[in-house]
Coordinates of C-alpha atoms and ligand atoms in Angstrom, one line a residue:
M1 CA 0.0 0.0 0.0
R2 CA 1.2 3.5 -0.7
N3 CA 2.1 5.7 2.3
I4 CA -0.9 7.5 3.7
E5 CA -0.5 11.2 4.0
M6 CA -2.8 14.1 5.0
V7 CA -2.2 15.5 1.4
D8 CA -0.3 13.8 -1.4
L9 CA 1.0 16.5 -3.6
K10 CA 3.7 14.4 -5.1
S11 CA 1.3 11.9 -6.7
Q12 CA -0.9 14.8 -7.8
Y13 CA 2.0 16.4 -9.6
Q14 CA 3.0 13.3 -11.4
K15 CA -0.4 13.2 -13.1
I16 CA -0.2 16.7 -14.5
K17 CA 3.6 16.9 -14.8
P18 CA 3.8 17.6 -18.5
D19 CA 1.4 20.6 -18.3
I20 CA 2.9 22.0 -15.1
D21 CA 6.5 21.6 -16.4
K22 CA 5.5 23.3 -19.7
G23 CA 3.9 26.2 -17.8
I24 CA 7.0 26.7 -15.6
Q25 CA 9.3 26.5 -18.5
E26 CA 7.5 29.2 -20.3
V27 CA 8.0 31.5 -17.4
L28 CA 11.6 30.6 -17.2
D29 CA 12.1 31.3 -20.9
N30 CA 10.5 34.7 -20.6
A31 CA 12.1 35.5 -17.2
S32 CA 9.0 37.4 -16.4
F33 CA 8.9 36.4 -12.8
I34 CA 6.9 39.4 -11.5
A35 CA 3.6 40.4 -13.1
G36 CA 4.1 38.1 -16.1
K37 CA 1.1 37.7 -18.4
Q38 CA 0.2 34.4 -16.7
V39 CA -0.8 36.3 -13.5
Q40 CA -3.5 38.3 -15.3
E41 CA -4.6 35.3 -17.4
F42 CA -5.0 33.3 -14.3
A43 CA -7.0 36.1 -12.7
V44 CA -9.4 36.1 -15.7
D45 CA -9.7 32.3 -15.7
L46 CA -10.5 32.2 -12.0
G47 CA -13.0 35.1 -12.3
K48 CA -14.9 33.1 -14.9
Y49 CA -14.7 29.9 -12.9
A50 CA -16.0 31.6 -9.7
G51 CA -18.5 33.9 -11.4
V52 CA -16.9 37.0 -10.1
K53 CA -16.1 40.1 -12.1
N54 CA -12.8 41.0 -10.5
V55 CA -10.0 38.7 -9.1
I56 CA -7.0 40.4 -7.6
P57 CA -4.1 37.9 -7.1
C58 CA -1.9 38.5 -4.1
A59 CA 0.9 36.8 -2.1
N60 CA -1.2 34.6 0.3
G61 CA -4.6 34.2 1.9
T62 CA -3.6 36.2 5.0
D63 CA -2.6 39.2 2.9
A64 CA -5.9 38.8 0.9
L65 CA -7.8 39.2 4.2
Q66 CA -5.7 42.1 5.3
I67 CA -6.0 43.9 1.9
A68 CA -9.8 43.3 2.0
M69 CA -10.1 45.0 5.4
M70 CA -7.8 47.8 4.4
A71 CA -10.0 48.6 1.4
L72 CA -13.0 48.9 3.7
D73 CA -11.3 51.9 5.5
L74 CA -11.5 50.4 8.9
Q75 CA -10.5 52.7 11.7
P76 CA -8.8 51.7 15.0
G77 CA -11.4 50.4 17.4
D78 CA -13.8 49.3 14.7
E79 CA -15.3 45.9 15.3
V80 CA -15.1 42.9 13.1
I81 CA -17.3 39.9 13.8
T82 CA -15.7 36.5 13.2
P83 CA -16.0 32.9 14.5
S84 CA -13.4 31.9 17.1
F85 CA -13.4 28.4 15.6
T86 CA -11.2 29.2 12.6
Y87 CA -7.6 29.5 11.5
F88 CA -5.7 32.2 13.4
A89 CA -5.1 34.2 10.2
T90 CA -8.7 35.2 9.9
V91 CA -8.5 37.0 13.2
E92 CA -4.9 38.1 13.2
V93 CA -5.4 40.7 10.4
I94 CA -8.2 42.3 12.3
A95 CA -6.0 43.0 15.2
L96 CA -3.1 44.0 13.0
L97 CA -5.2 46.9 11.7
K98 CA -5.9 47.9 15.3
C99 CA -9.5 46.8 15.0
I100 CA -11.3 44.6 17.5
P101 CA -12.1 41.0 16.7
V102 CA -15.5 40.1 18.1
F103 CA -15.6 36.3 18.6
V104 CA -18.9 34.6 18.1
D105 CA -19.8 30.9 18.3
V106 CA -20.3 28.4 15.5
N107 CA -23.1 26.0 14.9
A108 CA -22.1 22.7 16.4
E109 CA -23.2 20.7 13.4
T110 CA -21.8 22.8 10.5
F111 CA -18.7 24.2 12.3
T112 CA -19.5 27.6 10.7
I113 CA -20.6 30.9 12.2
D114 CA -23.9 31.0 14.0
V115 CA -26.2 33.7 12.6
T116 CA -28.2 34.3 15.8
E117 CA -24.9 34.9 17.6
I118 CA -23.9 37.4 14.9
E119 CA -27.1 39.3 15.6
K120 CA -26.2 39.5 19.4
A121 CA -22.7 40.7 18.5
I122 CA -23.6 43.7 16.4
S123 CA -22.8 47.1 18.0
P124 CA -22.6 50.6 16.6
K125 CA -18.9 49.9 16.0
T126 CA -19.4 46.8 13.8
K127 CA -18.0 47.3 10.3
V128 CA -17.5 43.8 9.0
I129 CA -18.7 40.2 9.4
V130 CA -16.3 37.5 8.3
P131 CA -17.9 34.1 7.7
V132 CA -15.4 31.3 7.2
H133 CA -16.3 28.4 5.0
L134 CA -14.6 26.0 7.3
Y135 CA -13.4 22.6 6.1
G136 CA -14.9 23.1 2.7
Q137 CA -18.5 23.9 3.5
A138 CA -20.1 27.3 3.0
A139 CA -21.3 29.2 6.0
N140 CA -25.1 29.8 5.8
M141 CA -24.7 32.9 3.7
E142 CA -28.3 33.9 3.0
P143 CA -29.2 35.0 6.6
I144 CA -25.8 36.4 7.1
L145 CA -26.0 38.6 4.0
A146 CA -29.6 39.7 4.9
L147 CA -28.5 40.6 8.5
A148 CA -25.5 42.5 7.2
A149 CA -27.6 44.4 4.6
K150 CA -30.1 45.4 7.3
H151 CA -27.4 46.9 9.5
K152 CA -25.3 48.2 6.6
I153 CA -22.3 46.1 7.5
A154 CA -19.8 44.7 4.9
V155 CA -19.3 41.0 4.6
V156 CA -15.9 39.4 3.7
E157 CA -16.0 35.7 2.9
D158 CA -12.9 33.8 4.1
N159 CA -13.0 31.2 1.3
A160 CA -9.5 29.8 1.9
Q161 CA -10.8 26.3 2.5
A162 CA -13.8 26.0 0.2
I163 CA -12.9 27.2 -3.3
G164 CA -15.0 25.1 -5.8
G165 CA -17.8 24.7 -3.3
E166 CA -21.3 26.2 -3.8
Y167 CA -24.1 27.7 -1.8
T168 CA -27.8 27.6 -2.8
F169 CA -30.2 30.3 -1.8
S170 CA -33.8 29.6 -0.8
N171 CA -35.0 30.8 -4.2
G172 CA -32.8 28.1 -5.9
D173 CA -30.1 30.4 -7.1
T174 CA -26.7 28.8 -6.7
F175 CA -23.4 30.7 -6.3
K176 CA -19.8 29.5 -6.1
N177 CA -18.2 30.2 -2.7
G178 CA -16.3 33.4 -2.9
S179 CA -18.8 35.1 -5.1
M180 CA -21.5 36.2 -2.7
A181 CA -20.1 38.8 -0.3
L182 CA -18.8 42.3 -1.1
I183 CA -15.3 40.9 -0.9
S184 CA -14.0 37.3 -0.7
T185 CA -10.6 36.0 -0.1
T186 CA -8.8 32.7 -0.8
S187 CA -5.5 31.0 -0.3
F188 CA -3.4 28.9 -2.7
F189 CA -1.2 27.4 0.1
P190 CA -0.1 24.0 -1.3
S191 CA -2.5 21.9 0.8
K192 CA -5.6 24.0 0.0
N193 CA -8.1 22.7 -2.5
L194 CA -6.5 24.8 -5.2
G195 CA -2.9 24.9 -4.1
C196 CA 0.2 26.3 -5.8
Y197 CA 3.8 25.3 -5.2
G198 CA 4.5 28.0 -2.7
D199 CA 2.5 30.8 -1.3
G200 CA -0.4 32.5 -3.1
G201 CA -3.8 34.1 -2.6
A202 CA -6.5 36.1 -4.2
I203 CA -9.2 38.7 -3.5
F204 CA -12.6 38.6 -5.3
T205 CA -15.2 41.4 -5.8
N206 CA -18.0 42.2 -8.2
N207 CA -17.6 45.9 -7.3
D208 CA -15.3 47.6 -9.9
E209 CA -14.5 50.6 -7.8
L210 CA -13.5 48.4 -4.9
A211 CA -11.5 46.2 -7.3
L212 CA -9.4 49.1 -8.3
K213 CA -8.7 50.1 -4.7
L214 CA -7.8 46.5 -3.7
K215 CA -5.4 46.3 -6.7
M216 CA -3.8 49.6 -5.6
I217 CA -3.5 48.5 -2.0
A218 CA -1.8 45.2 -3.0
N219 CA 0.6 47.3 -5.1
H220 CA 2.0 50.0 -2.7
G221 CA -1.1 52.2 -3.2
Q222 CA -0.1 53.1 -6.7
R223 CA -2.2 53.1 -9.9
I224 CA 0.5 54.8 -11.9
K225 CA 4.0 53.6 -11.2
Y226 CA 5.8 55.7 -8.6
Y227 CA 2.7 57.8 -7.8
H228 CA 1.2 56.6 -4.5
D229 CA -2.3 57.6 -3.7
L230 CA -2.8 55.3 -0.7
I231 CA -0.8 53.4 1.9
G232 CA -0.8 49.9 0.8
C233 CA 1.5 46.9 0.9
N234 CA 3.5 44.7 -1.4
S235 CA 1.6 41.6 -2.1
R236 CA 2.0 39.8 -5.4
L237 CA 1.3 36.3 -6.8
D238 CA 4.5 35.2 -8.6
T239 CA 4.3 34.5 -12.3
L240 CA 5.5 30.9 -11.7
Q241 CA 2.7 30.3 -9.2
A242 CA 0.1 31.8 -11.6
A243 CA 1.4 29.5 -14.4
I244 CA 1.0 26.5 -12.0
L245 CA -2.4 27.6 -10.9
R246 CA -3.7 28.1 -14.5
V247 CA -3.0 24.4 -15.0
K248 CA -4.4 23.3 -11.7
L249 CA -7.6 25.4 -12.0
K250 CA -8.6 23.2 -15.0
H251 CA -8.6 20.2 -12.6
L252 CA -10.3 21.9 -9.6
D253 CA -13.7 20.4 -10.2
S254 CA -12.3 16.9 -10.6
Y255 CA -10.2 17.5 -7.4
C256 CA -13.4 18.5 -5.5
N257 CA -15.1 15.4 -6.8
A258 CA -12.2 13.2 -5.7
R259 CA -12.4 14.7 -2.2
R260 CA -16.2 14.1 -2.2
T261 CA -15.7 10.5 -3.2
V262 CA -13.4 10.0 -0.2
A263 CA -15.9 11.7 2.1
N264 CA -18.7 9.5 0.8
F265 CA -16.6 6.4 1.5
Y266 CA -15.9 7.5 5.1
D267 CA -19.5 8.5 5.6
K268 CA -20.7 5.1 4.6
A269 CA -18.0 3.3 6.7
F270 CA -18.8 5.3 9.8
A271 CA -22.6 5.7 9.3
N272 CA -24.6 5.7 12.6
H273 CA -21.5 4.8 14.7
P274 CA -22.3 5.5 18.3
K275 CA -18.9 6.9 19.1
I276 CA -18.2 9.2 16.1
K277 CA -20.2 11.8 14.2
T278 CA -19.4 12.2 10.5
P279 CA -19.5 15.7 9.0
F280 CA -22.9 17.3 8.7
R281 CA -24.0 18.0 5.1
A282 CA -26.0 21.3 5.0
S283 CA -28.7 21.2 2.4
Y284 CA -27.7 24.6 1.2
A285 CA -24.1 23.7 0.5
K286 CA -22.0 21.7 -1.9
H287 CA -19.2 20.6 0.4
V288 CA -15.7 20.3 -1.1
Y289 CA -14.1 18.6 1.9
H290 CA -10.9 20.5 2.4
Q291 CA -11.0 18.5 5.6
Y292 CA -12.9 15.4 6.7
T293 CA -13.5 16.2 10.4
L294 CA -15.1 13.8 12.8
I295 CA -16.7 14.7 16.2
L296 CA -15.7 12.1 18.8
S297 CA -18.1 11.3 21.6
D298 CA -17.1 11.8 25.2
N299 CA -16.1 8.2 25.7
V300 CA -13.4 8.3 23.1
D301 CA -9.9 9.2 24.2
R302 CA -8.7 11.4 21.4
E303 CA -5.0 11.2 22.3
A304 CA -5.1 7.4 22.4
M305 CA -6.9 7.3 19.0
I306 CA -4.4 9.6 17.4
N307 CA -1.5 7.5 18.7
S308 CA -3.1 4.2 17.7
L309 CA -3.7 5.4 14.2
K310 CA -0.2 6.9 14.0
E311 CA 1.3 3.6 15.0
K312 CA -0.5 2.1 12.0
G313 CA 0.9 4.7 9.7
I314 CA -2.2 6.9 9.6
P315 CA -1.7 10.6 10.2
T316 CA -4.5 12.7 11.6
M317 CA -4.7 16.4 12.4
L318 CA -6.5 18.7 14.9
Y319 CA -8.0 21.7 13.2
Y320 CA -7.7 23.5 15.5
P321 CA -6.4 22.4 18.9
L322 CA -7.0 25.8 20.5
A323 CA -9.8 28.2 19.5
C324 CA -8.8 31.8 18.6
H325 CA -10.4 33.3 21.7
K326 CA -8.2 31.1 23.9
Q327 CA -4.9 32.0 22.1
K328 CA -2.5 34.0 24.2
A329 CA -2.3 36.6 21.5
F330 CA -5.9 37.5 22.1
E331 CA -5.8 37.7 25.9
K332 CA -6.4 41.4 25.3
G333 CA -7.9 43.3 22.5
A334 CA -10.8 41.1 21.6
R335 CA -14.4 40.9 22.6
I336 CA -16.2 37.6 23.2
V337 CA -20.0 37.3 22.7
G338 CA -21.8 34.8 24.8
D339 CA -20.2 31.6 26.1
L340 CA -18.9 30.2 22.8
K341 CA -20.1 26.9 24.1
N342 CA -20.1 25.0 20.8
T343 CA -16.5 26.2 20.1
E344 CA -15.4 25.1 23.5
W345 CA -17.2 21.8 23.1
L346 CA -15.9 21.1 19.6
S347 CA -12.2 22.0 20.1
P348 CA -11.4 18.9 22.3
R349 CA -13.6 16.6 20.2
V350 CA -12.7 17.1 16.5
L351 CA -10.3 14.9 14.6
S352 CA -9.5 15.2 10.9
L353 CA -8.7 12.2 8.8
P354 CA -6.5 12.1 5.7
I355 CA -8.4 13.4 2.7
H356 CA -7.0 14.4 -0.7
T357 CA -7.2 13.9 -4.4
E358 CA -5.0 10.9 -4.7
M359 CA -6.4 8.4 -2.2
D360 CA -7.2 4.8 -3.3
E361 CA -9.6 2.2 -2.1
E362 CA -6.9 0.2 -0.4
Q363 CA -5.8 3.2 1.7
L364 CA -9.4 4.1 2.5
N365 CA -10.3 0.5 3.6
Y366 CA -7.3 0.4 5.8
I367 CA -8.0 3.8 7.4
A368 CA -11.7 3.0 8.0
S369 CA -11.0 -0.5 9.4
S370 CA -8.3 0.9 11.7
V371 CA -10.6 3.6 13.0
L372 CA -13.4 1.1 13.6
E373 CA -11.0 -1.3 15.2
F374 CA -9.8 1.4 17.7
L375 CA -13.4 2.3 18.5
K376 CA -14.5 -1.3 19.3
Ligands
PLP401 C1 -5.1 28.9 5.1 C2 -6.1 29.9 5.6 C3 -5.8 31.2 5.6 C4 -4.5 31.8 5.3 O1 -4.0 31.5 4.1 P1 -2.4 31.7 3.9 O2 -2.3 31.6 2.4 O3 -1.7 30.5 4.6 O4 -2.0 33.0 4.4 C5 -6.9 32.1 6.1 N1 -8.0 31.6 6.5 C6 -8.3 30.3 6.6 C7 -9.6 29.8 7.1 C8 -7.3 29.4 6.1 O5 -7.6 28.1 6.2

């Protein structure tokens, strides 16, 4: 049996090697490492794919979030509502801009931000809501967008984990994740669903005026070279990464399907098990399983399970072992709404199993039987 890994980028590369190598070679031949034509070509391709008018590539998913917040002219002390149950980067950029992260709870089934908690968190200082499409499933965008519109608050979708996924509104309209909010952000970190071979990220918006501003902020606040209208930053997607992403974007749908096949296998293997809960499938979302995350019941010793699987050559991960509101960095400077009981309940109970585009039946059978064996 092939080695089991959380992600298998080597095998994935082998399958698309000729196209990737050709794309890289073209960049090398032209030596256009910064702002080569592939960067804009990729932005256009991705915009078409996602159904968004403007895509602004940048250096990584964290920068994408920061640039998005900068474009919204946040002032020190302004509040940004975010789930605590997310990757640190979502929240870090809020604090970096001297704004106040307002932590709210997630729904215990979907792992995504709880809309009723958002409502409780809104204050006169609230400027932005950041739903995170955690593990590959969209947050419940319809009520979030309605609430934000009612209070005139901007929404920024953190779509680092769910590119390729979809959300269906109650009228039947379906949108790609990353195309619903005023601004959306994503990451091309190698292990993400659309990953490059280094760092990369992008910002999405349908608002042309905002797109121009986002582009300027990502480029030292300049529209005309050496004339700086704004304070910005230096955040670019390398041409090499854009060339790689152009190739990989063509495979994104099949990559999402491969992940769903793995999730279907696990769902079936673990169906109705008394000791583990498989990921909830929200009726409004097309899940793209960036992670396959189980909830363990109270009588399962998570450490022992991790070690038992590790001994059998099966890696697992905790996303995330410590919620953001419990991080030392947020001892001060954040506001917590309610008791975050679902976040606190989930953190010690989640466990993510290997899921990626290159898994075979033999590996899946072995993982499933090892998990079931431990839980006996
Ligand atoms: C990966 C990730 C980011 C940050 O992306 P980088 O490219 O690593 O900076 C932000 N938010 C979430 C939810 C992520 O998973």
